[in-house]
Amino acid sequence: MTLELDSVGRQINSNWIVRNLTFSVKQDECLVLVGPSGCGKSSTLRLIAGLDECQHGRIKIENRDVTTSKPSDRAVGMVFQSYALLPHLTIYENLELGLRIRGVRSEQRSRRIQHILDVVQLADRANHQPAALSGGQRQRVALARALLRDAKVYLLDEPMSNLDAQLREQIRPELRKLILNQEKPTVYVTHDQSEALAIANKIAILNQGIIEQLDTPINLYQNPSSLFVAQFLGRPQINCLKPRQNQILAIRPEHLKISDLGLPCRLIAREWLGNTQLLYLESAEGELRMVVDPSFICPERVFVQWDQSKVFYFDVATGLRTS
């Protein structure tokens, strides 16, 4: 079972919302879409779901062309950012509603709902209304409802954006397990890098409606194809040195080291981050960020070096990787 997009695009007047999107997601994969606001992440999900018209290219689910199919004919399960739970119904009734509309018999509805509530660990909340649940629990109900759809493809649009950082971190492993256990192609949208790295098999980084790069999380981080990708993925952000010979040199903060010789720097600020310490250094190459041990006491003036093999080179004009 595979989801395939081939040269998919949509535009409003002369403005492209997404352009030339080409990728495939297998049944055991979760592709995470990341990028700045307005880059086309949620629009891509809406095109796959059939909520917006696909004006260019083709969308296939299980080798069936669904480009012009109605949303109800695509067998897509979608989880929205807002949960979209009916407040006057219990959790059980919220889950049952879709099954009832699709004509699933009572005993089958009961069995499937009980199973999915066990999976999301909410069996003891079945008779509660949404208002009585925490944000994390409501998110799991929304996910359970999508999984009950018995869809061929699952689409998740910022499903944890309404949760605080601590709760998102707690839920991530459980959510990844739930997604992968379905063994269906899944496309997941988030603005949170940590969330993307924790959940994805593959990540697509979007910029102004196009895919800058699509690869595994580790390959994106270690081998960015453009300066945009290098700067977008990774916190603290990558250091960019002054351009030379029409190239921008970039080095990640964890690859800098204090030395007896090297680039003279002056300490201008520091941030203690618990298990690491982030130093802000002023140099002739511009401001640098450097990650060091939390116990390190940095003098005001230091020399910094780096392993030349860890440096990325990008073309000044195009931003594309040159070596």
PDB file of C-alpha atoms in Angstrom:
ATOM      1  CA  MET A   1       0.000   0.000   0.000  1.00  0.00           C
ATOM      2  CA  THR A   2       1.542   3.300  -1.142  1.00  0.00           C
ATOM      3  CA  LEU A   3       0.662   6.978  -1.372  1.00  0.00           C
ATOM      4  CA  GLU A   4       2.163   8.651  -4.443  1.00  0.00           C
ATOM      5  CA  LEU A   5       2.292  12.291  -5.499  1.00  0.00           C
ATOM      6  CA  ASP A   6       3.606  13.063  -8.983  1.00  0.00           C
ATOM      7  CA  SER A   7       4.312  16.708  -9.890  1.00  0.00           C
ATOM      8  CA  VAL A   8       1.384  17.894  -7.763  1.00  0.00           C
ATOM      9  CA  GLY A   9       0.665  21.610  -7.721  1.00  0.00           C
ATOM     10  CA  ARG A  10      -1.948  24.202  -6.851  1.00  0.00           C
ATOM     11  CA  GLN A  11      -2.003  27.939  -7.459  1.00  0.00           C
ATOM     12  CA  ILE A  12      -4.312  30.840  -6.722  1.00  0.00           C
ATOM     13  CA  ASN A  13      -4.196  33.388  -9.537  1.00  0.00           C
ATOM     14  CA  SER A  14      -0.459  33.551 -10.297  1.00  0.00           C
ATOM     15  CA  ASN A  15       0.700  32.481  -6.830  1.00  0.00           C
ATOM     16  CA  TRP A  16       1.808  28.895  -6.325  1.00  0.00           C
ATOM     17  CA  ILE A  17       0.629  27.345  -3.054  1.00  0.00           C
ATOM     18  CA  VAL A  18       2.571  24.133  -3.728  1.00  0.00           C
ATOM     19  CA  ARG A  19       4.491  23.263  -6.865  1.00  0.00           C
ATOM     20  CA  ASN A  20       5.879  20.099  -8.424  1.00  0.00           C
ATOM     21  CA  LEU A  21       5.490  17.952  -5.297  1.00  0.00           C
ATOM     22  CA  THR A  22       6.754  14.449  -6.030  1.00  0.00           C
ATOM     23  CA  PHE A  23       7.133  11.794  -3.346  1.00  0.00           C
ATOM     24  CA  SER A  24       5.869   8.392  -2.245  1.00  0.00           C
ATOM     25  CA  VAL A  25       5.093   7.012   1.217  1.00  0.00           C
ATOM     26  CA  LYS A  26       5.003   3.248   1.818  1.00  0.00           C
ATOM     27  CA  GLN A  27       2.706   1.428   4.226  1.00  0.00           C
ATOM     28  CA  ASP A  28       5.276   1.277   7.028  1.00  0.00           C
ATOM     29  CA  GLU A  29       6.493   4.872   6.645  1.00  0.00           C
ATOM     30  CA  CYS A  30       5.699   8.190   8.255  1.00  0.00           C
ATOM     31  CA  LEU A  31       6.727  11.187   6.171  1.00  0.00           C
ATOM     32  CA  VAL A  32       6.900  14.425   8.171  1.00  0.00           C
ATOM     33  CA  LEU A  33       6.491  17.761   6.376  1.00  0.00           C
ATOM     34  CA  VAL A  34       8.323  20.676   7.991  1.00  0.00           C
ATOM     35  CA  GLY A  35       9.078  24.228   6.968  1.00  0.00           C
ATOM     36  CA  PRO A  36       8.317  27.857   7.823  1.00  0.00           C
ATOM     37  CA  SER A  37       4.761  29.157   8.117  1.00  0.00           C
ATOM     38  CA  GLY A  38       3.021  29.432   4.765  1.00  0.00           C
ATOM     39  CA  CYS A  39       5.345  27.007   2.963  1.00  0.00           C
ATOM     40  CA  GLY A  40       2.526  24.646   1.918  1.00  0.00           C
ATOM     41  CA  LYS A  41       2.550  21.920   4.583  1.00  0.00           C
ATOM     42  CA  SER A  42      -1.146  21.921   5.470  1.00  0.00           C
ATOM     43  CA  SER A  43      -2.077  22.664   1.846  1.00  0.00           C
ATOM     44  CA  THR A  44      -0.342  19.430   0.833  1.00  0.00           C
ATOM     45  CA  LEU A  45      -2.502  17.456   3.276  1.00  0.00           C
ATOM     46  CA  ARG A  46      -5.650  19.145   1.975  1.00  0.00           C
ATOM     47  CA  LEU A  47      -4.730  18.175  -1.592  1.00  0.00           C
ATOM     48  CA  ILE A  48      -4.155  14.541  -0.599  1.00  0.00           C
ATOM     49  CA  ALA A  49      -7.452  14.479   1.302  1.00  0.00           C
ATOM     50  CA  GLY A  50      -9.337  16.082  -1.591  1.00  0.00           C
ATOM     51  CA  LEU A  51     -10.367  19.133   0.413  1.00  0.00           C
ATOM     52  CA  ASP A  52      -8.665  21.410  -2.143  1.00  0.00           C
ATOM     53  CA  GLU A  53      -8.507  20.920  -5.898  1.00  0.00           C
ATOM     54  CA  CYS A  54      -5.322  19.445  -7.324  1.00  0.00           C
ATOM     55  CA  GLN A  55      -4.733  21.539 -10.447  1.00  0.00           C
ATOM     56  CA  HIS A  56      -1.506  19.920 -11.605  1.00  0.00           C
ATOM     57  CA  GLY A  57      -0.057  16.415 -11.400  1.00  0.00           C
ATOM     58  CA  ARG A  58      -1.478  13.164 -10.047  1.00  0.00           C
ATOM     59  CA  ILE A  59      -2.263  11.679  -6.621  1.00  0.00           C
ATOM     60  CA  LYS A  60      -2.455   7.891  -6.245  1.00  0.00           C
ATOM     61  CA  ILE A  61      -3.511   5.772  -3.282  1.00  0.00           C
ATOM     62  CA  GLU A  62      -2.903   2.042  -3.617  1.00  0.00           C
ATOM     63  CA  ASN A  63      -2.126   2.565  -7.319  1.00  0.00           C
ATOM     64  CA  ARG A  64      -5.564   4.131  -7.844  1.00  0.00           C
ATOM     65  CA  ASP A  65      -5.658   7.633  -9.282  1.00  0.00           C
ATOM     66  CA  VAL A  66      -7.678   9.736  -6.818  1.00  0.00           C
ATOM     67  CA  THR A  67      -6.690  13.152  -8.174  1.00  0.00           C
ATOM     68  CA  THR A  68     -10.291  14.105  -8.936  1.00  0.00           C
ATOM     69  CA  SER A  69     -12.036  11.797  -6.442  1.00  0.00           C
ATOM     70  CA  LYS A  70     -14.288  13.166  -3.699  1.00  0.00           C
ATOM     71  CA  PRO A  71     -12.833  13.185  -0.158  1.00  0.00           C
ATOM     72  CA  SER A  72     -15.275  10.452   0.875  1.00  0.00           C
ATOM     73  CA  ASP A  73     -13.971   8.181  -1.891  1.00  0.00           C
ATOM     74  CA  ARG A  74     -10.289   8.398  -0.909  1.00  0.00           C
ATOM     75  CA  ALA A  75     -10.337   6.347   2.321  1.00  0.00           C
ATOM     76  CA  VAL A  76      -8.203   8.951   4.108  1.00  0.00           C
ATOM     77  CA  GLY A  77      -8.144   9.407   7.880  1.00  0.00           C
ATOM     78  CA  MET A  78      -7.256  12.960   8.932  1.00  0.00           C
ATOM     79  CA  VAL A  79      -6.417  14.380  12.355  1.00  0.00           C
ATOM     80  CA  PHE A  80      -6.851  18.132  12.600  1.00  0.00           C
ATOM     81  CA  GLN A  81      -5.060  20.541  14.905  1.00  0.00           C
ATOM     82  CA  SER A  82      -8.357  21.501  16.569  1.00  0.00           C
ATOM     83  CA  TYR A  83      -9.417  17.906  17.480  1.00  0.00           C
ATOM     84  CA  ALA A  84     -12.951  18.670  16.147  1.00  0.00           C
ATOM     85  CA  LEU A  85     -14.711  16.687  18.906  1.00  0.00           C
ATOM     86  CA  LEU A  86     -18.423  17.249  19.533  1.00  0.00           C
ATOM     87  CA  PRO A  87     -18.633  18.697  23.072  1.00  0.00           C
ATOM     88  CA  HIS A  88     -22.111  17.364  23.938  1.00  0.00           C
ATOM     89  CA  LEU A  89     -21.190  13.741  23.176  1.00  0.00           C
ATOM     90  CA  THR A  90     -19.128  11.383  25.308  1.00  0.00           C
ATOM     91  CA  ILE A  91     -15.810  10.088  24.063  1.00  0.00           C
ATOM     92  CA  TYR A  92     -17.450   6.772  23.176  1.00  0.00           C
ATOM     93  CA  GLU A  93     -20.218   8.582  21.258  1.00  0.00           C
ATOM     94  CA  ASN A  94     -17.693  10.766  19.415  1.00  0.00           C
ATOM     95  CA  LEU A  95     -15.912   7.639  18.262  1.00  0.00           C
ATOM     96  CA  GLU A  96     -19.120   5.800  17.451  1.00  0.00           C
ATOM     97  CA  LEU A  97     -20.635   8.521  15.300  1.00  0.00           C
ATOM     98  CA  GLY A  98     -18.526   7.905  12.203  1.00  0.00           C
ATOM     99  CA  LEU A  99     -18.995   4.139  12.411  1.00  0.00           C
ATOM    100  CA  ARG A 100     -22.753   4.567  12.811  1.00  0.00           C
ATOM    101  CA  ILE A 101     -22.912   6.837   9.738  1.00  0.00           C
ATOM    102  CA  ARG A 102     -20.965   4.240   7.716  1.00  0.00           C
ATOM    103  CA  GLY A 103     -23.453   1.556   8.685  1.00  0.00           C
ATOM    104  CA  VAL A 104     -21.208  -0.544  10.925  1.00  0.00           C
ATOM    105  CA  ARG A 105     -23.303  -2.923  13.044  1.00  0.00           C
ATOM    106  CA  SER A 106     -23.683  -2.277  16.778  1.00  0.00           C
ATOM    107  CA  GLU A 107     -21.638  -5.235  18.024  1.00  0.00           C
ATOM    108  CA  GLN A 108     -18.805  -4.409  15.599  1.00  0.00           C
ATOM    109  CA  ARG A 109     -18.873  -0.766  16.647  1.00  0.00           C
ATOM    110  CA  SER A 110     -18.585  -1.732  20.302  1.00  0.00           C
ATOM    111  CA  ARG A 111     -15.721  -4.137  19.690  1.00  0.00           C
ATOM    112  CA  ARG A 112     -13.706  -1.751  17.526  1.00  0.00           C
ATOM    113  CA  ILE A 113     -14.207   1.231  19.840  1.00  0.00           C
ATOM    114  CA  GLN A 114     -13.218  -0.777  22.904  1.00  0.00           C
ATOM    115  CA  HIS A 115     -10.074  -1.960  21.145  1.00  0.00           C
ATOM    116  CA  ILE A 116      -9.014   1.512  19.990  1.00  0.00           C
ATOM    117  CA  LEU A 117      -9.688   2.984  23.450  1.00  0.00           C
ATOM    118  CA  ASP A 118      -7.385   0.331  24.897  1.00  0.00           C
ATOM    119  CA  VAL A 119      -4.744   1.198  22.299  1.00  0.00           C
ATOM    120  CA  VAL A 120      -4.802   4.917  23.178  1.00  0.00           C
ATOM    121  CA  GLN A 121      -5.137   4.118  26.892  1.00  0.00           C
ATOM    122  CA  LEU A 122      -8.441   5.915  27.371  1.00  0.00           C
ATOM    123  CA  ALA A 123     -10.827   3.038  28.159  1.00  0.00           C
ATOM    124  CA  ASP A 124     -11.558   4.550  31.581  1.00  0.00           C
ATOM    125  CA  ARG A 125     -12.602   7.846  29.934  1.00  0.00           C
ATOM    126  CA  ALA A 126     -15.154   6.402  27.491  1.00  0.00           C
ATOM    127  CA  ASN A 127     -18.157   7.976  29.238  1.00  0.00           C
ATOM    128  CA  HIS A 128     -16.557  11.377  29.791  1.00  0.00           C
ATOM    129  CA  GLN A 129     -17.231  14.406  27.635  1.00  0.00           C
ATOM    130  CA  PRO A 130     -14.287  16.178  25.911  1.00  0.00           C
ATOM    131  CA  ALA A 131     -14.306  19.047  28.427  1.00  0.00           C
ATOM    132  CA  ALA A 132     -13.390  16.599  31.198  1.00  0.00           C
ATOM    133  CA  LEU A 133     -10.227  15.471  29.386  1.00  0.00           C
ATOM    134  CA  SER A 134      -6.780  17.026  29.255  1.00  0.00           C
ATOM    135  CA  GLY A 135      -5.380  18.378  25.992  1.00  0.00           C
ATOM    136  CA  GLY A 136      -3.259  15.280  25.555  1.00  0.00           C
ATOM    137  CA  GLN A 137      -6.242  12.989  26.101  1.00  0.00           C
ATOM    138  CA  ARG A 138      -8.367  14.914  23.583  1.00  0.00           C
ATOM    139  CA  GLN A 139      -5.534  14.610  21.082  1.00  0.00           C
ATOM    140  CA  ARG A 140      -5.531  10.847  21.575  1.00  0.00           C
ATOM    141  CA  VAL A 141      -9.312  10.729  21.060  1.00  0.00           C
ATOM    142  CA  ALA A 142      -8.922  12.609  17.768  1.00  0.00           C
ATOM    143  CA  LEU A 143      -6.221  10.155  16.723  1.00  0.00           C
ATOM    144  CA  ALA A 144      -8.380   7.176  17.771  1.00  0.00           C
ATOM    145  CA  ARG A 145     -11.252   8.512  15.658  1.00  0.00           C
ATOM    146  CA  ALA A 146      -8.980   8.726  12.612  1.00  0.00           C
ATOM    147  CA  LEU A 147      -7.655   5.208  13.209  1.00  0.00           C
ATOM    148  CA  LEU A 148     -11.218   3.882  13.440  1.00  0.00           C
ATOM    149  CA  ARG A 149     -11.720   5.139   9.905  1.00  0.00           C
ATOM    150  CA  ASP A 150      -9.776   2.056   8.746  1.00  0.00           C
ATOM    151  CA  ALA A 151      -8.216   4.356   6.175  1.00  0.00           C
ATOM    152  CA  LYS A 152      -5.670   3.548   3.512  1.00  0.00           C
ATOM    153  CA  VAL A 153      -3.711   6.743   4.306  1.00  0.00           C
ATOM    154  CA  TYR A 154      -3.470   8.800   7.500  1.00  0.00           C
ATOM    155  CA  LEU A 155      -2.902  12.571   7.490  1.00  0.00           C
ATOM    156  CA  LEU A 156      -2.018  14.404  10.715  1.00  0.00           C
ATOM    157  CA  ASP A 157      -2.007  18.202  10.700  1.00  0.00           C
ATOM    158  CA  GLU A 158      -0.129  19.638  13.703  1.00  0.00           C
ATOM    159  CA  PRO A 159      -1.853  17.159  16.060  1.00  0.00           C
ATOM    160  CA  MET A 160       0.167  18.265  19.096  1.00  0.00           C
ATOM    161  CA  SER A 161       0.487  22.002  18.513  1.00  0.00           C
ATOM    162  CA  ASN A 162      -2.059  22.805  21.246  1.00  0.00           C
ATOM    163  CA  LEU A 163      -0.107  20.881  23.890  1.00  0.00           C
ATOM    164  CA  ASP A 164       2.646  22.253  26.102  1.00  0.00           C
ATOM    165  CA  ALA A 165       6.237  21.195  25.413  1.00  0.00           C
ATOM    166  CA  GLN A 166       6.439  18.717  28.280  1.00  0.00           C
ATOM    167  CA  LEU A 167       3.240  16.933  27.264  1.00  0.00           C
ATOM    168  CA  ARG A 168       4.352  16.787  23.607  1.00  0.00           C
ATOM    169  CA  GLU A 169       7.572  15.110  24.667  1.00  0.00           C
ATOM    170  CA  GLN A 170       5.649  12.570  26.771  1.00  0.00           C
ATOM    171  CA  ILE A 171       3.209  11.717  23.989  1.00  0.00           C
ATOM    172  CA  ARG A 172       5.711  11.472  21.093  1.00  0.00           C
ATOM    173  CA  PRO A 173       6.849   7.847  21.665  1.00  0.00           C
ATOM    174  CA  GLU A 174       3.261   6.663  22.105  1.00  0.00           C
ATOM    175  CA  LEU A 175       2.106   8.536  19.024  1.00  0.00           C
ATOM    176  CA  ARG A 176       4.915   7.144  16.862  1.00  0.00           C
ATOM    177  CA  LYS A 177       4.055   3.619  18.030  1.00  0.00           C
ATOM    178  CA  LEU A 178       0.370   4.130  17.223  1.00  0.00           C
ATOM    179  CA  ILE A 179       1.181   5.450  13.758  1.00  0.00           C
ATOM    180  CA  LEU A 180       3.604   2.686  12.828  1.00  0.00           C
ATOM    181  CA  ASN A 181       1.361  -0.064  14.225  1.00  0.00           C
ATOM    182  CA  GLN A 182      -1.296   0.851  11.656  1.00  0.00           C
ATOM    183  CA  GLU A 183       1.105  -0.091   8.833  1.00  0.00           C
ATOM    184  CA  LYS A 184      -0.458   2.521   6.563  1.00  0.00           C
ATOM    185  CA  PRO A 185       1.207   5.426   4.729  1.00  0.00           C
ATOM    186  CA  THR A 186       1.187   8.453   7.048  1.00  0.00           C
ATOM    187  CA  VAL A 187       1.924  12.105   6.303  1.00  0.00           C
ATOM    188  CA  TYR A 188       2.466  14.268   9.377  1.00  0.00           C
ATOM    189  CA  VAL A 189       2.762  18.060   9.507  1.00  0.00           C
ATOM    190  CA  THR A 190       4.588  19.893  12.286  1.00  0.00           C
ATOM    191  CA  HIS A 191       6.584  23.073  12.869  1.00  0.00           C
ATOM    192  CA  ASP A 192       8.505  21.404  15.727  1.00  0.00           C
ATOM    193  CA  GLN A 193      11.905  20.013  14.696  1.00  0.00           C
ATOM    194  CA  SER A 194      12.220  17.751  17.721  1.00  0.00           C
ATOM    195  CA  GLU A 195       8.798  16.279  16.977  1.00  0.00           C
ATOM    196  CA  ALA A 196       9.746  15.690  13.335  1.00  0.00           C
ATOM    197  CA  LEU A 197      13.035  13.989  14.208  1.00  0.00           C
ATOM    198  CA  ALA A 198      11.361  11.774  16.819  1.00  0.00           C
ATOM    199  CA  ILE A 199       8.440  10.593  14.673  1.00  0.00           C
ATOM    200  CA  ALA A 200       9.633  10.500  11.055  1.00  0.00           C
ATOM    201  CA  ASN A 201      11.070   7.776   8.893  1.00  0.00           C
ATOM    202  CA  LYS A 202      11.589  10.492   6.312  1.00  0.00           C
ATOM    203  CA  ILE A 203      11.363  14.284   6.431  1.00  0.00           C
ATOM    204  CA  ALA A 204      10.502  16.668   3.588  1.00  0.00           C
ATOM    205  CA  ILE A 205      11.593  20.264   4.132  1.00  0.00           C
ATOM    206  CA  LEU A 206       9.325  22.662   2.241  1.00  0.00           C
ATOM    207  CA  ASN A 207      10.142  26.219   1.227  1.00  0.00           C
ATOM    208  CA  GLN A 208       7.726  28.466  -0.681  1.00  0.00           C
ATOM    209  CA  GLY A 209       5.669  25.510  -1.856  1.00  0.00           C
ATOM    210  CA  ILE A 210       8.491  23.293  -3.120  1.00  0.00           C
ATOM    211  CA  ILE A 211      10.453  20.455  -1.532  1.00  0.00           C
ATOM    212  CA  GLU A 212      13.970  21.641  -0.771  1.00  0.00           C
ATOM    213  CA  GLN A 213      15.094  18.156   0.304  1.00  0.00           C
ATOM    214  CA  LEU A 214      13.526  14.833   1.263  1.00  0.00           C
ATOM    215  CA  ASP A 215      15.574  12.256   3.139  1.00  0.00           C
ATOM    216  CA  THR A 216      16.018  10.443   6.433  1.00  0.00           C
ATOM    217  CA  PRO A 217      16.448  12.710   9.483  1.00  0.00           C
ATOM    218  CA  ILE A 218      20.142  11.834   9.892  1.00  0.00           C
ATOM    219  CA  ASN A 219      20.957  12.406   6.207  1.00  0.00           C
ATOM    220  CA  LEU A 220      19.198  15.775   6.214  1.00  0.00           C
ATOM    221  CA  TYR A 221      21.238  16.870   9.206  1.00  0.00           C
ATOM    222  CA  GLN A 222      24.581  15.495   8.030  1.00  0.00           C
ATOM    223  CA  ASN A 223      24.209  16.190   4.301  1.00  0.00           C
ATOM    224  CA  PRO A 224      21.989  19.239   3.674  1.00  0.00           C
ATOM    225  CA  SER A 225      21.535  19.997  -0.026  1.00  0.00           C
ATOM    226  CA  SER A 226      21.134  23.748   0.495  1.00  0.00           C
ATOM    227  CA  LEU A 227      21.862  26.526   2.949  1.00  0.00           C
ATOM    228  CA  PHE A 228      18.117  26.763   3.650  1.00  0.00           C
ATOM    229  CA  VAL A 229      18.012  23.126   4.808  1.00  0.00           C
ATOM    230  CA  ALA A 230      21.208  23.502   6.860  1.00  0.00           C
ATOM    231  CA  GLN A 231      19.842  26.588   8.622  1.00  0.00           C
ATOM    232  CA  PHE A 232      16.337  25.218   9.124  1.00  0.00           C
ATOM    233  CA  LEU A 233      17.289  21.869  10.644  1.00  0.00           C
ATOM    234  CA  GLY A 234      19.284  21.891  13.857  1.00  0.00           C
ATOM    235  CA  ARG A 235      19.236  23.860  17.082  1.00  0.00           C
ATOM    236  CA  PRO A 236      21.328  25.841  17.866  1.00  0.00           C
ATOM    237  CA  GLN A 237      21.352  27.063  14.274  1.00  0.00           C
ATOM    238  CA  ILE A 238      24.375  26.400  12.085  1.00  0.00           C
ATOM    239  CA  ASN A 239      27.150  29.028  11.961  1.00  0.00           C
ATOM    240  CA  CYS A 240      27.687  30.823   8.630  1.00  0.00           C
ATOM    241  CA  LEU A 241      31.126  32.312   8.111  1.00  0.00           C
ATOM    242  CA  LYS A 242      31.881  35.296   5.882  1.00  0.00           C
ATOM    243  CA  PRO A 243      31.572  34.459   2.149  1.00  0.00           C
ATOM    244  CA  ARG A 244      34.774  33.806   0.227  1.00  0.00           C
ATOM    245  CA  GLN A 245      35.257  33.044  -3.467  1.00  0.00           C
ATOM    246  CA  ASN A 246      31.464  33.104  -4.008  1.00  0.00           C
ATOM    247  CA  GLN A 247      30.938  30.457  -1.339  1.00  0.00           C
ATOM    248  CA  ILE A 248      29.398  30.490   2.133  1.00  0.00           C
ATOM    249  CA  LEU A 249      31.131  28.280   4.684  1.00  0.00           C
ATOM    250  CA  ALA A 250      28.939  26.780   7.401  1.00  0.00           C
ATOM    251  CA  ILE A 251      29.807  24.754  10.521  1.00  0.00           C
ATOM    252  CA  ARG A 252      27.505  23.393  13.206  1.00  0.00           C
ATOM    253  CA  PRO A 253      27.986  24.667  16.792  1.00  0.00           C
ATOM    254  CA  GLU A 254      28.892  21.206  18.155  1.00  0.00           C
ATOM    255  CA  HIS A 255      31.842  20.983  15.738  1.00  0.00           C
ATOM    256  CA  LEU A 256      33.657  24.038  17.112  1.00  0.00           C
ATOM    257  CA  LYS A 257      36.261  23.562  19.837  1.00  0.00           C
ATOM    258  CA  ILE A 258      38.413  25.751  22.072  1.00  0.00           C
ATOM    259  CA  SER A 259      42.114  25.581  21.194  1.00  0.00           C
ATOM    260  CA  ASP A 260      45.452  27.230  21.873  1.00  0.00           C
ATOM    261  CA  LEU A 261      45.479  28.550  18.303  1.00  0.00           C
ATOM    262  CA  GLY A 262      42.817  29.376  15.736  1.00  0.00           C
ATOM    263  CA  LEU A 263      40.236  32.086  15.217  1.00  0.00           C
ATOM    264  CA  PRO A 264      40.356  34.777  17.952  1.00  0.00           C
ATOM    265  CA  CYS A 265      36.949  35.207  19.596  1.00  0.00           C
ATOM    266  CA  ARG A 266      35.400  37.233  22.393  1.00  0.00           C
ATOM    267  CA  LEU A 267      32.678  35.819  24.635  1.00  0.00           C
ATOM    268  CA  ILE A 268      29.570  38.008  24.463  1.00  0.00           C
ATOM    269  CA  ALA A 269      26.908  35.777  26.049  1.00  0.00           C
ATOM    270  CA  ARG A 270      26.193  32.284  27.314  1.00  0.00           C
ATOM    271  CA  GLU A 271      23.110  30.134  27.863  1.00  0.00           C
ATOM    272  CA  TRP A 272      23.068  27.216  30.278  1.00  0.00           C
ATOM    273  CA  LEU A 273      20.815  24.526  28.801  1.00  0.00           C
ATOM    274  CA  GLY A 274      21.062  21.853  31.482  1.00  0.00           C
ATOM    275  CA  ASN A 275      23.176  19.145  29.863  1.00  0.00           C
ATOM    276  CA  THR A 276      25.030  21.629  27.622  1.00  0.00           C
ATOM    277  CA  GLN A 277      26.107  25.245  27.543  1.00  0.00           C
ATOM    278  CA  LEU A 278      25.725  27.512  24.518  1.00  0.00           C
ATOM    279  CA  LEU A 279      28.381  30.184  24.001  1.00  0.00           C
ATOM    280  CA  TYR A 280      27.915  33.242  21.790  1.00  0.00           C
ATOM    281  CA  LEU A 281      31.252  34.427  20.421  1.00  0.00           C
ATOM    282  CA  GLU A 282      32.217  37.523  18.447  1.00  0.00           C
ATOM    283  CA  SER A 283      34.897  37.061  15.773  1.00  0.00           C
ATOM    284  CA  ALA A 284      36.223  38.432  12.495  1.00  0.00           C
ATOM    285  CA  GLU A 285      34.007  35.822  10.784  1.00  0.00           C
ATOM    286  CA  GLY A 286      30.896  37.166  12.502  1.00  0.00           C
ATOM    287  CA  GLU A 287      28.972  35.879  15.525  1.00  0.00           C
ATOM    288  CA  LEU A 288      29.488  32.188  16.279  1.00  0.00           C
ATOM    289  CA  ARG A 289      27.507  29.770  18.423  1.00  0.00           C
ATOM    290  CA  MET A 290      29.344  26.977  20.181  1.00  0.00           C
ATOM    291  CA  VAL A 291      28.146  24.049  22.326  1.00  0.00           C
ATOM    292  CA  VAL A 292      30.354  23.099  25.296  1.00  0.00           C
ATOM    293  CA  ASP A 293      30.186  21.099  28.511  1.00  0.00           C
ATOM    294  CA  PRO A 294      27.913  22.753  31.122  1.00  0.00           C
ATOM    295  CA  SER A 295      30.764  22.885  33.639  1.00  0.00           C
ATOM    296  CA  PHE A 296      33.169  24.690  31.276  1.00  0.00           C
ATOM    297  CA  ILE A 297      34.142  28.181  32.471  1.00  0.00           C
ATOM    298  CA  CYS A 298      34.872  30.208  29.360  1.00  0.00           C
ATOM    299  CA  PRO A 299      37.315  33.142  29.576  1.00  0.00           C
ATOM    300  CA  GLU A 300      36.435  36.388  27.865  1.00  0.00           C
ATOM    301  CA  ARG A 301      38.878  35.752  25.000  1.00  0.00           C
ATOM    302  CA  VAL A 302      39.470  32.359  23.383  1.00  0.00           C
ATOM    303  CA  PHE A 303      40.714  30.743  20.173  1.00  0.00           C
ATOM    304  CA  VAL A 304      38.352  28.503  18.230  1.00  0.00           C
ATOM    305  CA  GLN A 305      39.123  25.769  15.698  1.00  0.00           C
ATOM    306  CA  TRP A 306      37.099  23.241  13.723  1.00  0.00           C
ATOM    307  CA  ASP A 307      37.594  20.082  11.718  1.00  0.00           C
ATOM    308  CA  GLN A 308      37.672  21.143   8.061  1.00  0.00           C
ATOM    309  CA  SER A 309      35.867  17.948   7.047  1.00  0.00           C
ATOM    310  CA  LYS A 310      32.806  19.153   8.996  1.00  0.00           C
ATOM    311  CA  VAL A 311      32.478  22.391   6.987  1.00  0.00           C
ATOM    312  CA  PHE A 312      29.675  22.741   4.414  1.00  0.00           C
ATOM    313  CA  TYR A 313      30.157  24.942   1.338  1.00  0.00           C
ATOM    314  CA  PHE A 314      27.199  26.671  -0.332  1.00  0.00           C
ATOM    315  CA  ASP A 315      27.004  28.806  -3.456  1.00  0.00           C
ATOM    316  CA  VAL A 316      26.399  32.467  -2.573  1.00  0.00           C
ATOM    317  CA  ALA A 317      23.991  33.055  -5.478  1.00  0.00           C
ATOM    318  CA  THR A 318      21.876  29.873  -5.353  1.00  0.00           C
ATOM    319  CA  GLY A 319      22.375  28.655  -1.775  1.00  0.00           C
ATOM    320  CA  LEU A 320      22.985  25.142  -3.117  1.00  0.00           C
ATOM    321  CA  ARG A 321      25.620  22.848  -1.624  1.00  0.00           C
ATOM    322  CA  THR A 322      28.889  22.783  -3.567  1.00  0.00           C
ATOM    323  CA  SER A 323      30.878  20.388  -1.347  1.00  0.00           C
TER     324      SER A 323
END
